[in-house]
Short mmCIF file of C-alpha atoms in Angstrom, two decimals:
data_model
loop_
_atom_site.label_atom_id
_atom_site.label_comp_id
_atom_site.label_asym_id
_atom_site.label_seq_id
_atom_site.Cartn_x
_atom_site.Cartn_y
_atom_site.Cartn_z
CA MET A 1 0.00 0.00 0.00
CA PRO A 2 1.46 3.44 -0.87
CA TRP A 3 2.41 5.61 2.16
CA SER A 4 -0.05 8.32 1.08
CA GLU A 5 -2.93 5.87 1.47
CA VAL A 6 -2.01 4.68 4.95
CA LYS A 7 -3.92 6.31 7.81
CA PRO A 8 -1.73 7.08 10.85
CA HIS A 9 -4.38 5.95 13.37
CA LEU A 10 -4.52 2.53 11.67
CA LEU A 11 -0.76 2.21 12.02
CA VAL A 12 -1.00 3.03 15.73
CA ASP A 13 -3.67 0.34 16.18
CA ARG A 14 -1.57 -2.27 14.36
CA ALA A 15 1.59 -1.31 16.20
CA SER A 16 -0.10 -1.59 19.58
CA GLN A 17 -1.09 -5.18 18.74
CA GLY A 18 2.54 -6.08 18.01
CA ARG A 19 4.16 -4.38 21.01
CA LEU A 20 5.71 -6.84 23.50
CA ASP A 21 5.84 -6.52 27.26
CA TYR A 22 9.34 -5.67 28.38
CA ASP A 23 8.46 -5.83 32.07
CA ALA A 24 8.60 -9.65 31.81
CA GLY A 25 11.96 -9.57 29.99
CA VAL A 26 13.63 -7.90 27.03
CA GLY A 27 11.05 -7.76 24.23
CA ARG A 28 12.09 -9.09 20.84
CA LEU A 29 10.48 -6.30 18.81
CA GLY A 30 12.13 -3.50 20.82
CA SER A 31 15.50 -5.28 20.71
CA ILE A 32 15.37 -5.53 16.93
CA LEU A 33 14.45 -1.85 16.60
CA LEU A 34 17.14 -0.61 18.96
CA LEU A 35 19.85 -2.88 17.55
CA GLY A 36 18.82 -1.70 14.10
CA LEU A 37 19.40 1.88 15.17
CA VAL A 38 22.86 1.05 16.43
CA ALA A 39 23.69 -0.89 13.28
CA CYS A 40 22.69 2.10 11.19
CA ALA A 41 24.70 4.42 13.38
CA SER A 42 27.81 2.26 12.97
CA SER A 43 27.63 2.73 9.19
CA VAL A 44 27.96 6.05 7.38
CA PRO A 45 24.41 7.00 6.33
CA ARG A 46 23.61 9.70 3.82
CA THR A 47 23.14 13.02 5.65
CA VAL A 48 21.07 16.08 4.85
CA PRO A 49 20.86 19.50 6.54
CA ARG A 50 17.76 20.06 8.69
CA VAL A 51 16.60 22.53 11.35
CA VAL A 52 16.16 21.07 14.85
CA ASP A 53 15.32 23.36 17.80
CA GLY A 54 16.39 26.36 15.75
CA ARG A 55 19.75 24.88 14.78
CA ILE A 56 20.88 23.55 11.41
CA GLU A 57 22.21 20.02 11.77
CA ASP A 58 23.69 17.55 9.29
CA SER A 59 21.57 14.52 10.14
CA PRO A 60 20.73 11.19 8.55
CA ALA A 61 18.17 11.30 5.77
CA VAL A 62 14.77 10.30 7.18
CA SER A 63 12.20 8.38 5.15
CA PRO A 64 8.64 9.72 4.89
CA TYR A 65 7.49 6.67 6.87
CA ALA A 66 9.81 7.44 9.80
CA TYR A 67 9.08 11.17 9.64
CA GLU A 68 5.30 10.68 9.83
CA TRP A 69 5.67 8.35 12.80
CA PHE A 70 8.04 10.76 14.53
CA ILE A 71 5.47 13.55 14.18
CA GLN A 72 2.78 11.24 15.57
CA GLY A 73 5.03 10.48 18.53
CA GLU A 74 5.57 14.13 19.34
CA LEU A 75 1.84 14.84 19.08
CA GLN A 76 1.01 12.00 21.46
CA ALA A 77 3.74 13.13 23.89
CA ALA A 78 2.34 16.68 23.89
CA LYS A 79 -1.02 15.23 24.96
CA GLY A 80 0.63 13.29 27.78
CA LEU A 81 -0.05 9.94 26.07
CA HIS A 82 3.43 8.54 26.60
CA ASP A 83 2.58 4.88 25.89
CA GLU A 84 1.23 5.84 22.49
CA ALA A 85 4.20 8.16 21.90
CA ALA A 86 6.65 5.32 22.58
CA ILE A 87 4.78 3.08 20.12
CA ALA A 88 4.97 5.77 17.45
CA PHE A 89 8.72 6.24 17.98
CA GLU A 90 9.19 2.47 17.78
CA ASN A 91 7.51 2.50 14.39
CA ALA A 92 9.70 5.40 13.30
CA ALA A 93 12.75 3.41 14.39
CA ALA A 94 11.69 0.51 12.17
CA ALA A 95 12.90 2.53 9.15
CA PRO A 96 16.73 2.47 9.23
CA ALA A 97 18.13 5.94 9.80
CA GLY A 98 20.65 5.91 12.65
CA ASP A 99 19.16 9.12 14.07
CA VAL A 100 20.26 10.23 17.58
CA LEU A 101 17.20 12.48 17.97
CA LEU A 102 14.88 9.52 17.40
CA ILE A 103 16.62 7.12 19.76
CA THR A 104 16.87 9.68 22.58
CA ARG A 105 13.19 10.64 22.22
CA LEU A 106 12.32 6.93 22.30
CA ALA A 107 14.30 6.55 25.54
CA GLU A 108 12.55 9.57 27.11
CA GLU A 109 9.09 8.32 26.18
CA TYR A 110 9.87 4.84 27.51
CA GLU A 111 10.76 6.53 30.81
CA MET A 112 7.64 8.69 30.84
CA SER A 113 5.44 5.65 30.12
CA GLY A 114 6.90 3.84 33.14
CA ALA A 115 9.09 1.42 31.17
CA ALA A 116 12.34 2.18 32.99
CA ARG A 117 14.19 -0.94 31.72
CA ARG A 118 13.41 -0.08 28.12
CA ALA A 119 14.56 3.51 28.71
CA ASP A 120 17.86 2.30 30.20
CA ARG A 121 18.46 -0.08 27.30
CA ALA A 122 17.71 2.59 24.68
CA LEU A 123 19.94 5.08 26.48
CA SER A 124 22.78 2.56 26.80
CA LEU A 125 22.66 1.82 23.08
CA ALA A 126 22.55 5.54 22.32
CA ARG A 127 25.71 6.12 24.39
CA ARG A 128 27.51 3.40 22.46
CA ALA A 129 26.39 4.72 19.09
CA TYR A 130 26.82 8.44 19.84
CA PRO A 131 29.41 8.77 22.65
CA ASP A 132 29.92 12.52 22.17
CA SER A 133 26.30 13.55 21.55
CA ALA A 134 24.80 16.40 23.54
CA ARG A 135 21.34 14.94 22.87
CA VAL A 136 22.26 11.70 24.63
CA ALA A 137 23.50 13.60 27.69
CA LEU A 138 20.32 15.72 27.72
CA ALA A 139 18.08 12.65 27.49
CA GLU A 140 20.02 11.00 30.31
CA GLY A 141 19.55 14.11 32.46
CA ARG A 142 15.81 14.18 31.84
CA ILE A 143 15.48 10.50 32.72
CA LEU A 144 17.53 10.93 35.91
CA ARG A 145 15.46 13.97 36.90
CA ASN A 146 12.27 11.99 36.42
CA ARG A 147 13.66 9.39 38.86
CA GLY A 148 14.48 12.02 41.48
CA GLU A 149 18.26 11.84 40.99
CA VAL A 150 18.57 15.60 40.75
CA ASP A 151 22.33 16.03 41.27
CA ALA A 152 23.12 13.41 38.64
CA ALA A 153 20.60 15.04 36.30
CA LEU A 154 22.26 18.45 36.71
CA ALA A 155 25.65 16.88 35.94
CA ALA A 156 24.23 15.34 32.76
CA PHE A 157 22.73 18.69 31.71
CA ALA A 158 26.10 20.36 32.32
CA LEU A 159 27.77 17.75 30.11
CA ALA A 160 25.21 18.38 27.36
CA ALA A 161 25.79 22.14 27.60
CA ASN A 162 29.54 21.61 27.42
CA ARG A 163 29.18 19.50 24.28
CA ALA A 164 26.87 22.03 22.60
CA PRO A 165 27.50 25.48 24.16
CA ARG A 166 25.11 27.33 21.83
CA TRP A 167 22.19 24.94 22.37
CA ALA A 168 19.46 26.26 24.70
CA ASP A 169 17.79 23.00 25.72
CA PRO A 170 20.39 21.84 28.30
CA VAL A 171 20.36 25.32 29.86
CA VAL A 172 16.57 25.38 30.04
CA ALA A 173 16.54 21.88 31.56
CA THR A 174 19.06 22.99 34.20
CA ALA A 175 17.01 26.08 35.06
CA GLU A 176 13.77 24.10 35.32
CA THR A 177 15.44 21.60 37.63
CA LEU A 178 16.86 24.35 39.87
CA ALA A 179 13.51 26.17 40.00
CA ALA A 180 11.75 22.94 41.00
CA ARG A 181 14.11 22.82 44.01
CA ASP A 182 13.20 26.46 44.87
CA LEU A 183 16.60 27.67 43.70
CA VAL A 184 14.97 30.36 41.60
CA GLU A 185 17.80 32.88 41.75
CA ARG A 186 20.29 30.30 40.47
CA ALA A 187 17.88 29.37 37.68
CA VAL A 188 17.62 33.02 36.64
CA VAL A 189 21.41 33.39 36.61
CA VAL A 190 21.83 30.25 34.49
CA LEU A 191 19.35 31.48 31.88
CA ALA A 192 20.65 35.05 31.87
CA ASP A 193 24.28 33.91 31.46
CA TYR A 194 23.30 31.82 28.46
CA LEU A 195 21.25 34.59 26.86
CA GLU A 196 24.11 37.10 27.30
CA GLY A 197 26.23 35.17 24.83
CA ALA A 198 23.70 33.32 22.66
CA PRO A 199 22.63 34.57 19.23
CA PRO A 200 19.05 35.89 19.42
CA GLU A 201 17.78 33.30 16.94
CA LEU A 202 18.89 30.44 19.23
CA GLY A 203 17.62 31.85 22.53
CA GLU A 204 13.85 31.67 22.07
CA SER A 205 13.29 28.72 24.42
CA ALA A 206 15.57 30.24 27.07
CA ARG A 207 13.74 33.58 26.84
CA ALA A 208 10.42 31.78 27.14
CA ALA A 209 11.68 29.83 30.18
CA LEU A 210 12.90 33.02 31.86
CA SER A 211 9.57 34.78 31.19
CA ALA A 212 7.60 31.79 32.49
CA LEU A 213 9.75 31.74 35.63
CA ALA A 214 9.10 35.45 36.16
CA HIS A 215 5.34 35.06 35.82
CA HIS A 216 5.30 31.97 38.05
CA THR A 217 7.16 33.78 40.84
CA GLY A 218 5.57 37.19 40.23
CA ASN A 219 9.03 38.72 39.82
CA ALA A 220 8.75 41.82 37.64
CA GLU A 221 12.50 42.44 37.52
CA THR A 222 13.10 38.96 36.15
CA LEU A 223 10.46 39.57 33.48
CA HIS A 224 12.10 42.88 32.59
CA LEU A 225 15.39 41.02 32.21
CA ALA A 226 13.79 38.35 30.00
CA LEU A 227 12.15 40.96 27.75
CA ALA A 228 15.43 42.86 27.45
CA PHE A 229 16.88 39.83 25.66
CA HIS A 230 14.04 39.79 23.14
CA PRO A 231 15.16 41.50 19.92
CA GLY A 232 11.62 42.31 18.80
CA ILE A 233 10.39 44.11 21.95
CA MET A 234 11.25 47.77 22.40
CA PRO A 235 12.31 49.15 25.82
CA PRO A 236 9.03 51.03 26.51
CA THR A 237 7.06 47.81 25.97
CA GLN A 238 9.50 45.89 28.15
CA ALA A 239 8.96 48.38 30.95
CA PHE A 240 5.18 48.30 30.55
CA GLU A 241 4.95 44.49 30.70
CA ALA A 242 7.23 44.29 33.72
CA ALA A 243 5.39 47.09 35.53
CA ALA A 244 2.03 45.42 34.89
CA LEU A 245 3.37 42.26 36.56
CA ALA A 246 4.68 44.31 39.48
CA LEU A 247 1.24 45.85 40.00
CA ALA A 248 -0.40 42.41 39.83
CA ALA A 249 2.07 41.28 42.51
CA GLU A 250 1.10 44.25 44.73
CA GLN A 251 4.43 46.05 44.17
CA PRO A 252 3.35 49.50 42.93
CA ALA A 253 6.59 51.25 43.97
CA LEU A 254 8.60 48.82 41.82
CA ALA A 255 6.15 49.32 38.95
CA ALA A 256 6.64 53.09 39.12
CA ARG A 257 10.43 52.70 39.18
CA LEU A 258 10.39 50.41 36.14
CA LEU A 259 8.41 53.01 34.17
CA ASP A 260 10.30 56.13 35.30
CA ASP A 261 12.46 56.24 32.17
CA SER A 262 9.84 54.97 29.70
CA LEU A 263 7.14 57.65 29.73
CA VAL A 264 6.94 57.79 25.95
CA THR A 265 3.47 56.28 25.36
CA ALA A 266 0.05 57.09 26.76
CA ASP A 267 -0.30 53.56 28.16
CA ASN A 268 3.01 53.81 29.98
CA VAL A 269 2.11 57.18 31.49
CA ALA A 270 -1.32 55.94 32.64
CA LEU A 271 0.20 52.84 34.25
CA TRP A 272 2.96 54.92 35.85
CA LEU A 273 0.42 57.31 37.37
CA ARG A 274 -1.63 54.40 38.68
CA ALA A 275 1.51 52.90 40.23
CA LEU A 276 2.36 56.24 41.86
CA GLY A 277 -1.14 56.51 43.28
CA GLU A 278 -1.12 52.97 44.68
CA SER A 279 2.33 53.39 46.20
CA GLY A 280 1.42 56.59 48.02
CA GLN A 281 3.43 58.89 45.72
CA ARG A 282 0.50 61.18 44.90
CA ALA A 283 2.63 64.32 44.99
CA ARG A 284 4.79 63.05 42.10
CA ALA A 285 1.70 62.16 40.07
CA VAL A 286 0.10 65.57 40.65
CA SER A 287 3.37 67.34 39.85
CA TYR A 288 3.61 65.53 36.52
CA LEU A 289 -0.03 66.09 35.53
CA THR A 290 0.24 69.84 36.12
CA SER A 291 3.56 70.16 34.29
CA ALA A 292 4.22 71.55 30.82
CA GLU A 293 5.49 68.13 29.76
CA ALA A 294 2.11 66.55 30.52
CA ALA A 295 0.31 69.40 28.77
CA ARG A 296 2.22 68.61 25.58
CA ALA A 297 1.56 64.88 25.87
CA ALA A 298 -2.14 64.79 26.84
CA SER A 299 -5.31 66.84 26.51
CA ALA A 300 -6.72 68.85 29.40
CA ASP A 301 -9.70 66.52 29.90
CA ASP A 302 -7.45 63.44 29.95
CA ARG A 303 -5.26 65.03 32.59
CA ALA A 304 -8.34 66.12 34.52
CA THR A 305 -9.61 62.53 34.59
CA LEU A 306 -6.33 61.35 36.07
CA LEU A 307 -6.32 64.19 38.62
CA LEU A 308 -9.82 63.16 39.70
CA ASP A 309 -8.46 59.72 40.55
CA LEU A 310 -6.02 61.51 42.86
CA HIS A 311 -8.86 63.55 44.45
CA GLU A 312 -7.35 66.85 43.27
CA ASP A 313 -10.74 68.51 42.73
CA ASP A 314 -9.62 72.14 42.90
CA ARG A 315 -6.84 71.53 40.37
CA VAL A 316 -9.36 69.88 38.03
CA LEU A 317 -11.65 72.90 38.11
CA ARG A 318 -8.76 75.30 37.47
CA LEU A 319 -7.49 73.13 34.62
CA LEU A 320 -10.89 72.97 32.92
CA ALA A 321 -11.92 76.58 33.51
CA ALA A 322 -11.13 77.55 29.91
CA ALA A 323 -11.65 74.12 28.30
CA GLU A 324 -14.07 73.66 25.42
CA HIS A 325 -17.50 72.38 26.34
CA SER A 326 -17.78 68.59 25.90
CA ALA A 327 -19.34 65.57 27.59
CA GLN A 328 -15.99 64.52 29.10
CA VAL A 329 -15.28 68.03 30.39
CA GLN A 330 -18.73 68.31 31.97
CA TYR A 331 -18.34 64.93 33.64
CA ALA A 332 -14.93 65.90 35.03
CA ARG A 333 -16.19 69.27 36.26
CA GLY A 334 -19.28 67.71 37.83
CA SER A 335 -17.17 65.07 39.59
CA ALA A 336 -14.87 67.77 40.94
CA PHE A 337 -17.84 69.74 42.29
CA LEU A 338 -19.10 66.53 43.90
CA GLY A 339 -15.70 65.92 45.51
CA ARG A 340 -15.79 69.45 46.97
CA GLY A 341 -19.27 68.89 48.41
CA ASP A 342 -20.98 71.37 46.08
CA TYR A 343 -23.87 69.01 45.35
CA LEU A 344 -26.24 71.41 43.56
CA GLN A 345 -23.55 72.62 41.18
CA ALA A 346 -22.41 69.03 40.65
CA ALA A 347 -25.93 67.82 39.86
CA SER A 348 -26.63 70.59 37.34
CA THR A 349 -23.28 70.01 35.61
CA LEU A 350 -23.57 66.22 35.47
CA ALA A 351 -27.12 66.44 34.12
CA GLU A 352 -25.71 68.11 30.99
CA VAL A 353 -23.87 64.93 29.93
CA PRO A 354 -26.00 63.62 27.02
CA LEU A 355 -27.29 60.09 26.60
CA GLY A 356 -24.97 58.07 24.37
CA ALA A 357 -21.81 59.97 25.33
CA ALA A 358 -18.92 57.87 26.66
CA PRO A 359 -19.07 59.37 30.18
CA PHE A 360 -22.87 59.08 30.42
CA GLU A 361 -22.81 55.97 32.62
CA PRO A 362 -20.29 57.31 35.17
CA SER A 363 -22.10 60.65 35.15
CA ARG A 364 -25.33 58.88 36.18
CA ILE A 365 -23.49 57.14 39.03
CA ALA A 366 -22.00 60.48 40.14
CA LEU A 367 -25.45 62.06 39.91
CA ALA A 368 -26.80 59.29 42.13
CA ASP A 369 -24.03 60.07 44.64
CA CYS A 370 -25.18 63.69 44.64
CA SER A 371 -28.70 62.63 45.57
CA LEU A 372 -27.50 60.17 48.20
CA SER A 373 -25.38 62.89 49.79
CA GLN A 374 -28.64 64.78 50.34
CA ASP A 375 -30.49 61.66 51.64
CA ARG A 376 -32.58 61.36 48.48
CA ALA A 377 -32.39 57.61 47.78
CA GLY A 378 -35.39 57.73 45.43
CA ALA A 379 -33.78 60.41 43.27
CA ALA A 380 -30.56 58.40 43.21
CA ALA A 381 -32.37 55.29 41.98
CA GLU A 382 -34.15 57.39 39.35
CA ALA A 383 -30.81 58.77 38.11
CA LEU A 384 -29.50 55.23 37.71
CA SER A 385 -32.62 54.06 35.91
CA ALA A 386 -31.51 56.00 32.83
CA ALA A 387 -28.22 54.09 32.65
CA PRO A 388 -27.89 50.60 31.07
CA HIS A 389 -28.42 47.97 33.78
CA ALA A 390 -26.07 45.56 32.04
CA SER A 391 -23.29 47.66 33.57
CA LEU A 392 -21.78 46.12 36.69
CA ARG A 393 -20.96 49.55 38.10
CA VAL A 394 -24.56 50.67 37.79
CA ARG A 395 -25.87 47.50 39.42
CA LYS A 396 -23.37 47.83 42.28
CA LYS A 397 -24.48 51.37 43.00
CA LEU A 398 -28.15 50.37 42.81
CA ALA A 399 -27.52 47.42 45.13
CA GLU A 400 -25.86 49.76 47.65
CA ILE A 401 -29.01 51.87 47.63
CA TYR A 402 -31.15 48.78 48.24
CA VAL A 403 -28.91 47.66 51.12
CA ASP A 404 -29.00 51.08 52.77
CA GLU A 405 -32.80 50.96 52.52
CA GLY A 406 -32.87 47.52 54.20
CA GLU A 407 -33.60 45.57 51.00
CA LEU A 408 -30.59 43.24 50.86
CA GLY A 409 -32.46 40.57 48.90
CA ALA A 410 -33.34 43.00 46.11
CA GLY A 411 -29.70 44.04 45.87
CA LEU A 412 -28.43 40.45 45.73
CA ARG A 413 -30.79 39.57 42.91
CA LEU A 414 -28.98 42.02 40.64
CA PHE A 415 -25.93 39.72 40.38
CA ASP A 416 -25.03 36.31 39.00
CA PRO A 417 -22.79 34.46 41.51
CA ARG A 418 -21.56 32.14 38.74
CA ARG A 419 -19.41 34.97 37.39
CA SER A 420 -16.19 35.79 39.20
CA THR A 421 -16.49 39.57 38.77
CA GLU A 422 -20.01 39.48 40.16
CA ARG A 423 -18.90 37.38 43.14
CA ALA A 424 -16.57 40.25 44.01
CA ALA A 425 -19.52 42.67 43.81
CA LEU A 426 -21.59 40.36 46.03
CA ALA A 427 -18.77 40.27 48.58
CA SER A 428 -18.74 44.07 48.83
CA ILE A 429 -22.54 44.14 49.14
CA PHE A 430 -22.44 41.61 51.99
CA GLU A 431 -19.80 43.77 53.69
CA ARG A 432 -21.99 46.83 53.36
CA ALA A 433 -24.87 44.87 54.89
CA GLY A 434 -22.76 43.75 57.85
CA ARG A 435 -22.67 40.09 56.75
CA TYR A 436 -18.91 39.67 57.08
CA GLU A 437 -18.69 35.86 57.01
CA GLU A 438 -20.58 35.72 53.72
CA ALA A 439 -18.38 38.51 52.36
CA ALA A 440 -15.21 36.55 53.20
CA ALA A 441 -16.61 33.43 51.52
CA TYR A 442 -17.42 35.32 48.32
CA TYR A 443 -14.00 37.00 48.24
CA ALA A 444 -12.38 33.57 48.57
CA ALA A 445 -14.31 32.41 45.50
CA VAL A 446 -13.16 35.29 43.28
CA LYS A 447 -10.85 34.38 40.40
CA ILE A 448 -8.05 36.94 40.41
CA SER A 449 -6.84 38.36 37.09
CA PRO A 450 -4.40 41.14 36.13
CA SER A 451 -7.38 43.37 35.32
CA SER A 452 -8.90 43.00 38.80
CA GLU A 453 -9.02 46.09 40.98
CA PRO A 454 -6.13 46.26 43.48
CA ARG A 455 -8.54 46.01 46.41
CA ILE A 456 -10.24 42.95 44.95
CA ARG A 457 -6.89 41.30 44.25
CA ALA A 458 -5.75 41.88 47.82
CA ARG A 459 -8.97 40.78 49.52
CA ALA A 460 -9.44 37.73 47.31
CA ALA A 461 -5.84 36.60 47.78
CA ALA A 462 -6.06 37.07 51.55
CA GLU A 463 -9.37 35.22 51.88
CA GLN A 464 -8.19 32.33 49.72
CA LEU A 465 -5.20 31.91 52.03
CA ALA A 466 -7.34 32.29 55.15
CA SER A 467 -9.82 29.68 53.90
CA ARG A 468 -6.95 27.17 53.97
CA GLY A 469 -5.88 28.19 57.47
CA LEU A 470 -2.79 30.06 56.24
CA TRP A 471 -3.36 32.98 58.59
CA SER A 472 0.17 34.41 58.51
CA SER A 473 0.28 34.52 54.71
CA ALA A 474 -3.16 36.13 54.56
CA ILE A 475 -2.04 38.74 57.09
CA VAL A 476 1.02 39.63 55.00
CA VAL A 477 -1.16 40.22 51.92
CA LEU A 478 -3.69 42.35 53.79
CA GLU A 479 -1.04 44.33 55.70
CA ARG A 480 0.55 45.31 52.40
CA TRP A 481 -2.80 46.44 51.05
CA VAL A 482 -3.97 48.51 54.04
CA THR A 483 -0.58 50.24 54.13
CA ALA A 484 -1.22 51.45 50.58
CA ALA A 485 -4.96 52.07 51.17
CA PRO A 486 -5.58 53.08 54.81
CA ASP A 487 -9.06 54.36 53.89
CA ASP A 488 -10.27 50.79 53.26
CA LEU A 489 -11.73 50.32 56.72
CA PHE A 490 -13.39 46.99 55.88
CA SER A 491 -9.98 45.52 55.07
CA ARG A 492 -8.44 47.00 58.21
CA VAL A 493 -11.13 45.41 60.38
CA ARG A 494 -10.71 42.09 58.57
CA LEU A 495 -6.97 42.30 59.33
CA VAL A 496 -7.83 42.54 63.04
CA GLU A 497 -9.87 39.35 62.69
CA LEU A 498 -7.03 37.51 60.96
CA LEU A 499 -4.52 38.60 63.61
CA GLN A 500 -6.80 37.22 66.31
CA ALA A 501 -7.25 33.98 64.38
CA ASP A 502 -3.44 33.69 64.22
CA GLY A 503 -3.20 34.14 68.01
CA ARG A 504 -1.58 37.60 67.81
CA MET A 505 -4.00 39.15 70.30
CA GLU A 506 -1.90 42.11 71.43
CA GLU A 507 -1.20 43.26 67.89
CA ALA A 508 -4.86 42.76 66.95
CA SER A 509 -5.98 44.84 69.93
CA GLY A 510 -3.62 47.69 69.07
CA ARG A 511 -4.70 47.80 65.43
CA GLY A 512 -8.34 47.44 66.38
CA ARG A 513 -8.32 50.42 68.74
CA LYS A 514 -6.73 52.62 66.05
CA VAL A 515 -9.31 51.61 63.47
CA LEU A 516 -12.17 52.12 65.93
CA GLU A 517 -11.27 55.81 66.14
CA VAL A 518 -12.04 56.37 62.45
CA VAL A 519 -14.87 53.89 61.72
CA VAL A 520 -18.17 55.67 61.11
CA ASP A 521 -20.30 52.88 59.61
CA PRO A 522 -22.49 51.69 62.52
CA LEU A 523 -22.50 48.01 61.49
CA LEU A 524 -18.74 47.88 61.01
CA ARG A 525 -18.16 49.77 64.26
CA GLU A 526 -20.37 47.36 66.18
CA HIS A 527 -18.58 44.36 64.62
CA LEU A 528 -15.14 45.73 65.51
CA ALA A 529 -16.19 46.58 69.04
CA GLY A 530 -17.41 43.01 69.45
CA LEU A 531 -14.05 41.68 68.27
CA LEU A 532 -12.19 43.83 70.76
CA ARG A 533 -14.45 42.72 73.60
CA SER A 534 -14.12 39.00 72.77
CA PRO A 535 -10.98 38.25 70.72
CA GLN A 536 -11.33 34.51 71.34
CA ALA A 537 -14.44 34.51 69.12
CA ALA A 538 -12.45 35.37 66.00
CA GLY A 539 -11.46 32.69 63.51
CA ARG A 540 -14.01 30.15 64.71
#
């Protein structure tokens, strides 16, 4: 039958019928295949250039039959089907080629499928046939690592790297092994040293390994280092990606430092200002936004929006005093009036934002805040009724109104707890209603993402740790957050609870008394007072 008419899945089925069990002894079929490989290697086969792992190698010519089976083997291995992968590589080995890549992959898949004796035999024959091959040393290292012989595996990887200094795979294998033993800094050094001297076209896998290590550990500086080795990524993008990781890891000061010298794009500036705000460096952010440099880089309404986030209401009004009339300008001016407590002026200004304009939704929410500040809950709900209720922000504000009016059930019905973002909203609603246990449970069920609000990231991470009894780790996360956001009184009270649960009663009492001085919400104040009266009740 011609090769083009043979279906690969039929070959796998037939091969599986002919495979012998090596666990009861050395199988005849495998012996013939492996000995055939060695016999081919002992001769001088015709070679052709080919690209393997980004390198051009002079390797034995491979028949279409062997090539198709090799591809099948790699596909099965990628799916974790190592038995099937080994069968496919056996079939590839049936076509004489004397190929070191094939025999080492066969040895690795034997090992991964649990056939240790077959792996040892294949590896032994490979050593005899290719005594100076880096691929053989790499395969030996991977097999040893799989068996827990880490030091021997590292020695094998070092031998492979010595035999092929420009090849990334032994370096990546070394770094992965070190990282698995929590020797992350050594792994980073190994990868960085290789990338310093490797041609860019050969370092892709090492760059990917270094980036993956950075994301796994949440180390923004390591990511910045990995991106610096990438020839296709410009420095401003490198800084942005690294700073975004730093913010996700609750390191806003580091994020700001990474972006200090890369303020050349609007995205970089916006992220830098956010990092400054979260790290308590508001003065630097305000100084930049009111500078001539910022005036050249951004419009007045864009700068006003950023100043609003920093609660610089008077500066916003001065900045927009001579600005052209627009929906964005009216929203910014109205929000500034609201921040100053000028509710009538704020309401009249916000009401001018037309339906369909981009800031219409936030203007409705701000208008509702104006009404609530004057104890007009009905007017606030009416203002929100004009906004699209598909918006999570609108529903959250409406739910807050329901809760304050004693209608918790009506507020809860506005959300779908199957969605992670809405579980976070439900958690905040339960907090507002004084249902703190339910709030903690919903925070623990939130799926954290880089786009999550900093407060949500911190609370969700802390509650997930606390739900597993990891009180100390949860405390570290929440302490970092309340240091950056002391106005988050719910989080500060929750920190008191966690300290008590961890048995740190004196520290909990000291923090609790400080928070009690500034808590105004009657439900939260009553809850905190109860904790301070009976610290043993916490954490039950």
